């Protein structure tokens, strides 16, 4: 693991320790990734997949914090404008999510979700114009969710991360969450 990734993971765990005494639950999220902007150009709108594991800590009535570790993967797609080049995109995420339930009930109903943290990007182009980009950057995302039951929820969110000066990762994620 790279030094910055280790630091981010350690920070997330340290922030979560005071919350450990709370009524916490472990969960997972599976989602599809629809690239936009620069990612769309790199992969020619190739749909990706992702997942995460999290611990949900109720902080107050209607507010939940979820530190998580996740991954995104967009398989090789034809890079627009570069004939013969295919690009694959992956990231490992260390994020802190905040969920706000306007109705005050984190077991049922609609909620807003926002997240901030570190994302370790790995972008590989093969073919006529090969290249590799490895970067650890800030990532943010946000959107809407609906907690259908105590264990099952659905989410739609947009994401943004400035991978380098010429590439910003943006897109849409649609996912399902499950608490155990």
PDB file of N, CA and C in Angstrom, residues 92-165:
ATOM      1  N   UNK A  92      -9.224   2.800  -5.992  1.00  0.00           N
ATOM      2  CA  UNK A  92      -9.443   2.311  -4.633  1.00  0.00           C
ATOM      3  C   UNK A  92      -9.771   3.547  -3.808  1.00  0.00           C
ATOM      4  N   UNK A  93     -10.857   3.484  -3.047  1.00  0.00           N
ATOM      5  CA  UNK A  93     -11.367   4.657  -2.340  1.00  0.00           C
ATOM      6  C   UNK A  93     -11.336   4.466  -0.828  1.00  0.00           C
ATOM      7  N   UNK A  94     -10.918   5.498  -0.132  1.00  0.00           N
ATOM      8  CA  UNK A  94     -10.985   5.577   1.331  1.00  0.00           C
ATOM      9  C   UNK A  94     -11.794   6.832   1.634  1.00  0.00           C
ATOM     10  N   UNK A  95     -13.067   6.673   1.940  1.00  0.00           N
ATOM     11  CA  UNK A  95     -13.981   7.812   2.047  1.00  0.00           C
ATOM     12  C   UNK A  95     -14.697   7.845   3.402  1.00  0.00           C
ATOM     13  N   UNK A  96     -15.169   9.038   3.748  1.00  0.00           N
ATOM     14  CA  UNK A  96     -16.058   9.213   4.885  1.00  0.00           C
ATOM     15  C   UNK A  96     -17.364   9.774   4.330  1.00  0.00           C
ATOM     16  N   UNK A  97     -18.432   9.009   4.497  1.00  0.00           N
ATOM     17  CA  UNK A  97     -19.744   9.425   4.001  1.00  0.00           C
ATOM     18  C   UNK A  97     -20.584   9.952   5.155  1.00  0.00           C
ATOM     19  N   UNK A  98     -21.419  10.916   4.836  1.00  0.00           N
ATOM     20  CA  UNK A  98     -22.416  11.413   5.771  1.00  0.00           C
ATOM     21  C   UNK A  98     -23.789  11.230   5.152  1.00  0.00           C
ATOM     22  N   UNK A  99     -24.710  10.649   5.906  1.00  0.00           N
ATOM     23  CA  UNK A  99     -26.082  10.453   5.439  1.00  0.00           C
ATOM     24  C   UNK A  99     -27.010  11.255   6.344  1.00  0.00           C
ATOM     25  N   UNK A 100     -27.904  12.033   5.745  1.00  0.00           N
ATOM     26  CA  UNK A 100     -28.869  12.820   6.508  1.00  0.00           C
ATOM     27  C   UNK A 100     -30.279  12.409   6.101  1.00  0.00           C
ATOM     28  N   UNK A 101     -31.009  11.942   7.078  1.00  0.00           N
ATOM     29  CA  UNK A 101     -32.402  11.522   6.899  1.00  0.00           C
ATOM     30  C   UNK A 101     -33.304  12.650   7.382  1.00  0.00           C
ATOM     31  N   UNK A 102     -33.928  13.429   6.480  1.00  0.00           N
ATOM     32  CA  UNK A 102     -34.764  14.551   6.905  1.00  0.00           C
ATOM     33  C   UNK A 102     -35.909  14.125   7.829  1.00  0.00           C
ATOM     34  N   UNK A 103     -36.403  12.905   7.663  1.00  0.00           N
ATOM     35  CA  UNK A 103     -37.477  12.418   8.518  1.00  0.00           C
ATOM     36  C   UNK A 103     -36.996  11.950   9.880  1.00  0.00           C
ATOM     37  N   UNK A 104     -35.661  11.913  10.097  1.00  0.00           N
ATOM     38  CA  UNK A 104     -35.105  11.523  11.377  1.00  0.00           C
ATOM     39  C   UNK A 104     -35.016  10.029  11.623  1.00  0.00           C
ATOM     40  N   UNK A 105     -35.461   9.194  10.675  1.00  0.00           N
ATOM     41  CA  UNK A 105     -35.465   7.739  10.865  1.00  0.00           C
ATOM     42  C   UNK A 105     -34.474   7.090   9.909  1.00  0.00           C
ATOM     43  N   UNK A 106     -33.277   6.683  10.391  1.00  0.00           N
ATOM     44  CA  UNK A 106     -32.280   6.088   9.503  1.00  0.00           C
ATOM     45  C   UNK A 106     -32.597   4.653   9.084  1.00  0.00           C
ATOM     46  N   UNK A 107     -33.731   4.133   9.497  1.00  0.00           N
ATOM     47  CA  UNK A 107     -34.110   2.774   9.096  1.00  0.00           C
ATOM     48  C   UNK A 107     -35.097   2.756   7.933  1.00  0.00           C
ATOM     49  N   UNK A 108     -35.707   3.911   7.629  1.00  0.00           N
ATOM     50  CA  UNK A 108     -36.687   3.986   6.540  1.00  0.00           C
ATOM     51  C   UNK A 108     -36.713   5.393   5.959  1.00  0.00           C
ATOM     52  N   UNK A 109     -36.890   5.477   4.652  1.00  0.00           N
ATOM     53  CA  UNK A 109     -37.106   6.760   4.019  1.00  0.00           C
ATOM     54  C   UNK A 109     -35.944   7.293   3.212  1.00  0.00           C
ATOM     55  N   UNK A 110     -36.182   8.467   2.628  1.00  0.00           N
ATOM     56  CA  UNK A 110     -35.210   9.123   1.756  1.00  0.00           C
ATOM     57  C   UNK A 110     -34.097   9.772   2.579  1.00  0.00           C
ATOM     58  N   UNK A 111     -32.923   9.896   1.959  1.00  0.00           N
ATOM     59  CA  UNK A 111     -31.802  10.570   2.606  1.00  0.00           C
ATOM     60  C   UNK A 111     -30.892  11.211   1.568  1.00  0.00           C
ATOM     61  N   UNK A 112     -30.117  12.187   2.034  1.00  0.00           N
ATOM     62  CA  UNK A 112     -29.063  12.795   1.234  1.00  0.00           C
ATOM     63  C   UNK A 112     -27.747  12.176   1.665  1.00  0.00           C
ATOM     64  N   UNK A 113     -26.858  11.939   0.713  1.00  0.00           N
ATOM     65  CA  UNK A 113     -25.559  11.352   1.029  1.00  0.00           C
ATOM     66  C   UNK A 113     -24.463  12.194   0.388  1.00  0.00           C
ATOM     67  N   UNK A 114     -23.385  12.404   1.142  1.00  0.00           N
ATOM     68  CA  UNK A 114     -22.213  13.100   0.642  1.00  0.00           C
ATOM     69  C   UNK A 114     -20.972  12.394   1.158  1.00  0.00           C
ATOM     70  N   UNK A 115     -19.897  12.431   0.399  1.00  0.00           N
ATOM     71  CA  UNK A 115     -18.675  11.746   0.808  1.00  0.00           C
ATOM     72  C   UNK A 115     -17.457  12.545   0.375  1.00  0.00           C
ATOM     73  N   UNK A 116     -16.394  12.416   1.166  1.00  0.00           N
ATOM     74  CA  UNK A 116     -15.114  13.027   0.831  1.00  0.00           C
ATOM     75  C   UNK A 116     -14.024  12.071   1.316  1.00  0.00           C
ATOM     76  N   UNK A 117     -12.921  12.031   0.574  1.00  0.00           N
ATOM     77  CA  UNK A 117     -11.827  11.155   0.968  1.00  0.00           C
ATOM     78  C   UNK A 117     -10.774  11.057  -0.117  1.00  0.00           C
ATOM     79  N   UNK A 118      -9.943  10.035   0.004  1.00  0.00           N
ATOM     80  CA  UNK A 118      -8.872   9.816  -0.957  1.00  0.00           C
ATOM     81  C   UNK A 118      -9.225   8.720  -1.942  1.00  0.00           C
ATOM     82  N   UNK A 119      -8.820   8.919  -3.196  1.00  0.00           N
ATOM     83  CA  UNK A 119      -9.013   7.917  -4.237  1.00  0.00           C
ATOM     84  C   UNK A 119      -7.665   7.673  -4.913  1.00  0.00           C
ATOM     85  N   UNK A 120      -7.293   6.416  -4.999  1.00  0.00           N
ATOM     86  CA  UNK A 120      -6.059   6.029  -5.674  1.00  0.00           C
ATOM     87  C   UNK A 120      -6.446   5.538  -7.065  1.00  0.00           C
ATOM     88  N   UNK A 121      -6.124   6.337  -8.090  1.00  0.00           N
ATOM     89  CA  UNK A 121      -6.508   6.043  -9.469  1.00  0.00           C
ATOM     90  C   UNK A 121      -5.403   5.272 -10.186  1.00  0.00           C
ATOM     91  N   UNK A 122      -5.832   4.332 -11.037  1.00  0.00           N
ATOM     92  CA  UNK A 122      -4.918   3.567 -11.875  1.00  0.00           C
ATOM     93  C   UNK A 122      -5.564   3.493 -13.264  1.00  0.00           C
ATOM     94  N   UNK A 123      -4.986   4.202 -14.229  1.00  0.00           N
ATOM     95  CA  UNK A 123      -5.541   4.301 -15.579  1.00  0.00           C
ATOM     96  C   UNK A 123      -4.481   3.797 -16.554  1.00  0.00           C
ATOM     97  N   UNK A 124      -4.853   2.769 -17.329  1.00  0.00           N
ATOM     98  CA  UNK A 124      -3.906   2.139 -18.246  1.00  0.00           C
ATOM     99  C   UNK A 124      -4.479   2.148 -19.658  1.00  0.00           C
ATOM    100  N   UNK A 125      -3.731   2.733 -20.592  1.00  0.00           N
ATOM    101  CA  UNK A 125      -4.095   2.709 -22.008  1.00  0.00           C
ATOM    102  C   UNK A 125      -3.140   1.754 -22.719  1.00  0.00           C
ATOM    103  N   UNK A 126      -3.692   0.877 -23.561  1.00  0.00           N
ATOM    104  CA  UNK A 126      -2.884  -0.058 -24.331  1.00  0.00           C
ATOM    105  C   UNK A 126      -3.192   0.121 -25.813  1.00  0.00           C
ATOM    106  N   UNK A 127      -2.288  -0.332 -26.652  1.00  0.00           N
ATOM    107  CA  UNK A 127      -2.501  -0.227 -28.098  1.00  0.00           C
ATOM    108  C   UNK A 127      -1.553   0.757 -28.718  1.00  0.00           C
ATOM    109  N   UNK A 128      -2.056   1.555 -29.678  1.00  0.00           N
ATOM    110  CA  UNK A 128      -1.215   2.475 -30.449  1.00  0.00           C
ATOM    111  C   UNK A 128      -0.636   3.614 -29.612  1.00  0.00           C
ATOM    112  N   UNK A 129      -1.348   4.049 -28.566  1.00  0.00           N
ATOM    113  CA  UNK A 129      -0.886   5.148 -27.721  1.00  0.00           C
ATOM    114  C   UNK A 129      -0.910   4.706 -26.258  1.00  0.00           C
ATOM    115  N   UNK A 130       0.058   3.868 -25.854  1.00  0.00           N
ATOM    116  CA  UNK A 130       0.031   3.347 -24.482  1.00  0.00           C
ATOM    117  C   UNK A 130       0.443   4.413 -23.453  1.00  0.00           C
ATOM    118  N   UNK A 131      -0.156   4.327 -22.279  1.00  0.00           N
ATOM    119  CA  UNK A 131       0.227   5.204 -21.169  1.00  0.00           C
ATOM    120  C   UNK A 131      -0.335   4.628 -19.875  1.00  0.00           C
ATOM    121  N   UNK A 132       0.232   5.074 -18.765  1.00  0.00           N
ATOM    122  CA  UNK A 132      -0.241   4.665 -17.443  1.00  0.00           C
ATOM    123  C   UNK A 132      -0.261   5.886 -16.542  1.00  0.00           C
ATOM    124  N   UNK A 133      -1.349   6.050 -15.822  1.00  0.00           N
ATOM    125  CA  UNK A 133      -1.463   7.125 -14.839  1.00  0.00           C
ATOM    126  C   UNK A 133      -1.784   6.484 -13.497  1.00  0.00           C
ATOM    127  N   UNK A 134      -0.973   6.780 -12.493  1.00  0.00           N
ATOM    128  CA  UNK A 134      -1.226   6.380 -11.114  1.00  0.00           C
ATOM    129  C   UNK A 134      -1.234   7.655 -10.287  1.00  0.00           C
ATOM    130  N   UNK A 135      -2.333   7.908  -9.574  1.00  0.00           N
ATOM    131  CA  UNK A 135      -2.422   9.132  -8.783  1.00  0.00           C
ATOM    132  C   UNK A 135      -3.357   8.922  -7.601  1.00  0.00           C
ATOM    133  N   UNK A 136      -2.990   9.493  -6.469  1.00  0.00           N
ATOM    134  CA  UNK A 136      -3.870   9.494  -5.300  1.00  0.00           C
ATOM    135  C   UNK A 136      -4.359  10.918  -5.132  1.00  0.00           C
ATOM    136  N   UNK A 137      -5.677  11.081  -5.193  1.00  0.00           N
ATOM    137  CA  UNK A 137      -6.270  12.418  -5.181  1.00  0.00           C
ATOM    138  C   UNK A 137      -7.502  12.470  -4.287  1.00  0.00           C
ATOM    139  N   UNK A 138      -7.929  13.684  -4.027  1.00  0.00           N
ATOM    140  CA  UNK A 138      -9.171  13.937  -3.315  1.00  0.00           C
ATOM    141  C   UNK A 138     -10.336  13.478  -4.189  1.00  0.00           C
ATOM    142  N   UNK A 139     -11.331  12.887  -3.573  1.00  0.00           N
ATOM    143  CA  UNK A 139     -12.543  12.524  -4.287  1.00  0.00           C
ATOM    144  C   UNK A 139     -13.759  12.969  -3.486  1.00  0.00           C
ATOM    145  N   UNK A 140     -14.781  13.427  -4.169  1.00  0.00           N
ATOM    146  CA  UNK A 140     -16.037  13.788  -3.519  1.00  0.00           C
ATOM    147  C   UNK A 140     -17.178  13.184  -4.328  1.00  0.00           C
ATOM    148  N   UNK A 141     -18.258  12.892  -3.649  1.00  0.00           N
ATOM    149  CA  UNK A 141     -19.464  12.466  -4.338  1.00  0.00           C
ATOM    150  C   UNK A 141     -20.666  12.794  -3.486  1.00  0.00           C
ATOM    151  N   UNK A 142     -21.815  12.811  -4.108  1.00  0.00           N
ATOM    152  CA  UNK A 142     -23.034  13.114  -3.375  1.00  0.00           C
ATOM    153  C   UNK A 142     -24.248  12.744  -4.182  1.00  0.00           C
ATOM    154  N   UNK A 143     -25.353  12.554  -3.483  1.00  0.00           N
ATOM    155  CA  UNK A 143     -26.578  12.209  -4.171  1.00  0.00           C
ATOM    156  C   UNK A 143     -27.721  11.924  -3.219  1.00  0.00           C
ATOM    157  N   UNK A 144     -28.630  11.102  -3.705  1.00  0.00           N
ATOM    158  CA  UNK A 144     -29.840  10.748  -2.972  1.00  0.00           C
ATOM    159  C   UNK A 144     -29.898   9.253  -2.742  1.00  0.00           C
ATOM    160  N   UNK A 145     -30.525   8.880  -1.642  1.00  0.00           N
ATOM    161  CA  UNK A 145     -30.728   7.471  -1.348  1.00  0.00           C
ATOM    162  C   UNK A 145     -32.106   7.240  -0.771  1.00  0.00           C
ATOM    163  N   UNK A 146     -32.474   5.984  -0.725  1.00  0.00           N
ATOM    164  CA  UNK A 146     -33.747   5.609  -0.103  1.00  0.00           C
ATOM    165  C   UNK A 146     -33.524   4.311   0.664  1.00  0.00           C
ATOM    166  N   UNK A 147     -33.772   4.355   1.972  1.00  0.00           N
ATOM    167  CA  UNK A 147     -33.653   3.179   2.827  1.00  0.00           C
ATOM    168  C   UNK A 147     -34.997   2.470   2.802  1.00  0.00           C
ATOM    169  N   UNK A 148     -35.084   1.370   2.037  1.00  0.00           N
ATOM    170  CA  UNK A 148     -36.338   0.654   1.848  1.00  0.00           C
ATOM    171  C   UNK A 148     -36.714  -0.178   3.072  1.00  0.00           C
ATOM    172  N   UNK A 149     -35.708  -0.683   3.781  1.00  0.00           N
ATOM    173  CA  UNK A 149     -35.937  -1.478   4.986  1.00  0.00           C
ATOM    174  C   UNK A 149     -34.743  -1.308   5.896  1.00  0.00           C
ATOM    175  N   UNK A 150     -34.746  -1.968   7.028  1.00  0.00           N
ATOM    176  CA  UNK A 150     -33.631  -1.872   7.963  1.00  0.00           C
ATOM    177  C   UNK A 150     -32.316  -2.250   7.290  1.00  0.00           C
ATOM    178  N   UNK A 151     -32.338  -3.177   6.335  1.00  0.00           N
ATOM    179  CA  UNK A 151     -31.111  -3.685   5.716  1.00  0.00           C
ATOM    180  C   UNK A 151     -30.860  -3.216   4.279  1.00  0.00           C
ATOM    181  N   UNK A 152     -31.880  -2.902   3.521  1.00  0.00           N
ATOM    182  CA  UNK A 152     -31.735  -2.650   2.084  1.00  0.00           C
ATOM    183  C   UNK A 152     -31.994  -1.194   1.714  1.00  0.00           C
ATOM    184  N   UNK A 153     -31.071  -0.612   0.918  1.00  0.00           N
ATOM    185  CA  UNK A 153     -31.222   0.747   0.424  1.00  0.00           C
ATOM    186  C   UNK A 153     -30.748   0.867  -1.013  1.00  0.00           C
ATOM    187  N   UNK A 154     -31.133   1.954  -1.673  1.00  0.00           N
ATOM    188  CA  UNK A 154     -30.682   2.249  -3.033  1.00  0.00           C
ATOM    189  C   UNK A 154     -30.147   3.678  -3.053  1.00  0.00           C
ATOM    190  N   UNK A 155     -29.156   3.927  -3.923  1.00  0.00           N
ATOM    191  CA  UNK A 155     -28.537   5.248  -4.000  1.00  0.00           C
ATOM    192  C   UNK A 155     -28.223   5.621  -5.445  1.00  0.00           C
ATOM    193  N   UNK A 156     -28.325   6.920  -5.728  1.00  0.00           N
ATOM    194  CA  UNK A 156     -27.887   7.504  -6.992  1.00  0.00           C
ATOM    195  C   UNK A 156     -27.003   8.681  -6.613  1.00  0.00           C
ATOM    196  N   UNK A 157     -25.787   8.703  -7.160  1.00  0.00           N
ATOM    197  CA  UNK A 157     -24.869   9.774  -6.793  1.00  0.00           C
ATOM    198  C   UNK A 157     -23.935  10.125  -7.943  1.00  0.00           C
ATOM    199  N   UNK A 158     -23.478  11.357  -7.939  1.00  0.00           N
ATOM    200  CA  UNK A 158     -22.465  11.811  -8.875  1.00  0.00           C
ATOM    201  C   UNK A 158     -21.122  11.838  -8.164  1.00  0.00           C
ATOM    202  N   UNK A 159     -20.021  11.673  -8.927  1.00  0.00           N
ATOM    203  CA  UNK A 159     -18.694  11.723  -8.314  1.00  0.00           C
ATOM    204  C   UNK A 159     -17.764  12.624  -9.107  1.00  0.00           C
ATOM    205  N   UNK A 160     -16.709  13.112  -8.425  1.00  0.00           N
ATOM    206  CA  UNK A 160     -15.730  14.020  -9.020  1.00  0.00           C
ATOM    207  C   UNK A 160     -14.391  13.815  -8.342  1.00  0.00           C
ATOM    208  N   UNK A 161     -13.311  13.748  -9.139  1.00  0.00           N
ATOM    209  CA  UNK A 161     -11.955  13.663  -8.608  1.00  0.00           C
ATOM    210  C   UNK A 161     -10.984  14.181  -9.669  1.00  0.00           C
ATOM    211  N   UNK A 162     -10.125  15.146  -9.329  1.00  0.00           N
ATOM    212  CA  UNK A 162      -9.151  15.669 -10.296  1.00  0.00           C
ATOM    213  C   UNK A 162      -7.918  14.764 -10.350  1.00  0.00           C
ATOM    214  N   UNK A 163      -7.891  13.823 -11.288  1.00  0.00           N
ATOM    215  CA  UNK A 163      -6.817  12.834 -11.361  1.00  0.00           C
ATOM    216  C   UNK A 163      -5.474  13.498 -11.683  1.00  0.00           C
ATOM    217  N   UNK A 164      -5.448  14.353 -12.688  1.00  0.00           N
ATOM    218  CA  UNK A 164      -4.254  15.158 -12.975  1.00  0.00           C
ATOM    219  C   UNK A 164      -4.700  16.412 -13.715  1.00  0.00           C
ATOM    220  N   UNK A 165      -3.742  17.222 -14.173  1.00  0.00           N
ATOM    221  CA  UNK A 165      -4.083  18.503 -14.802  1.00  0.00           C
ATOM    222  C   UNK A 165      -4.929  18.337 -16.066  1.00  0.00           C
TER     223      UNK A 165
END
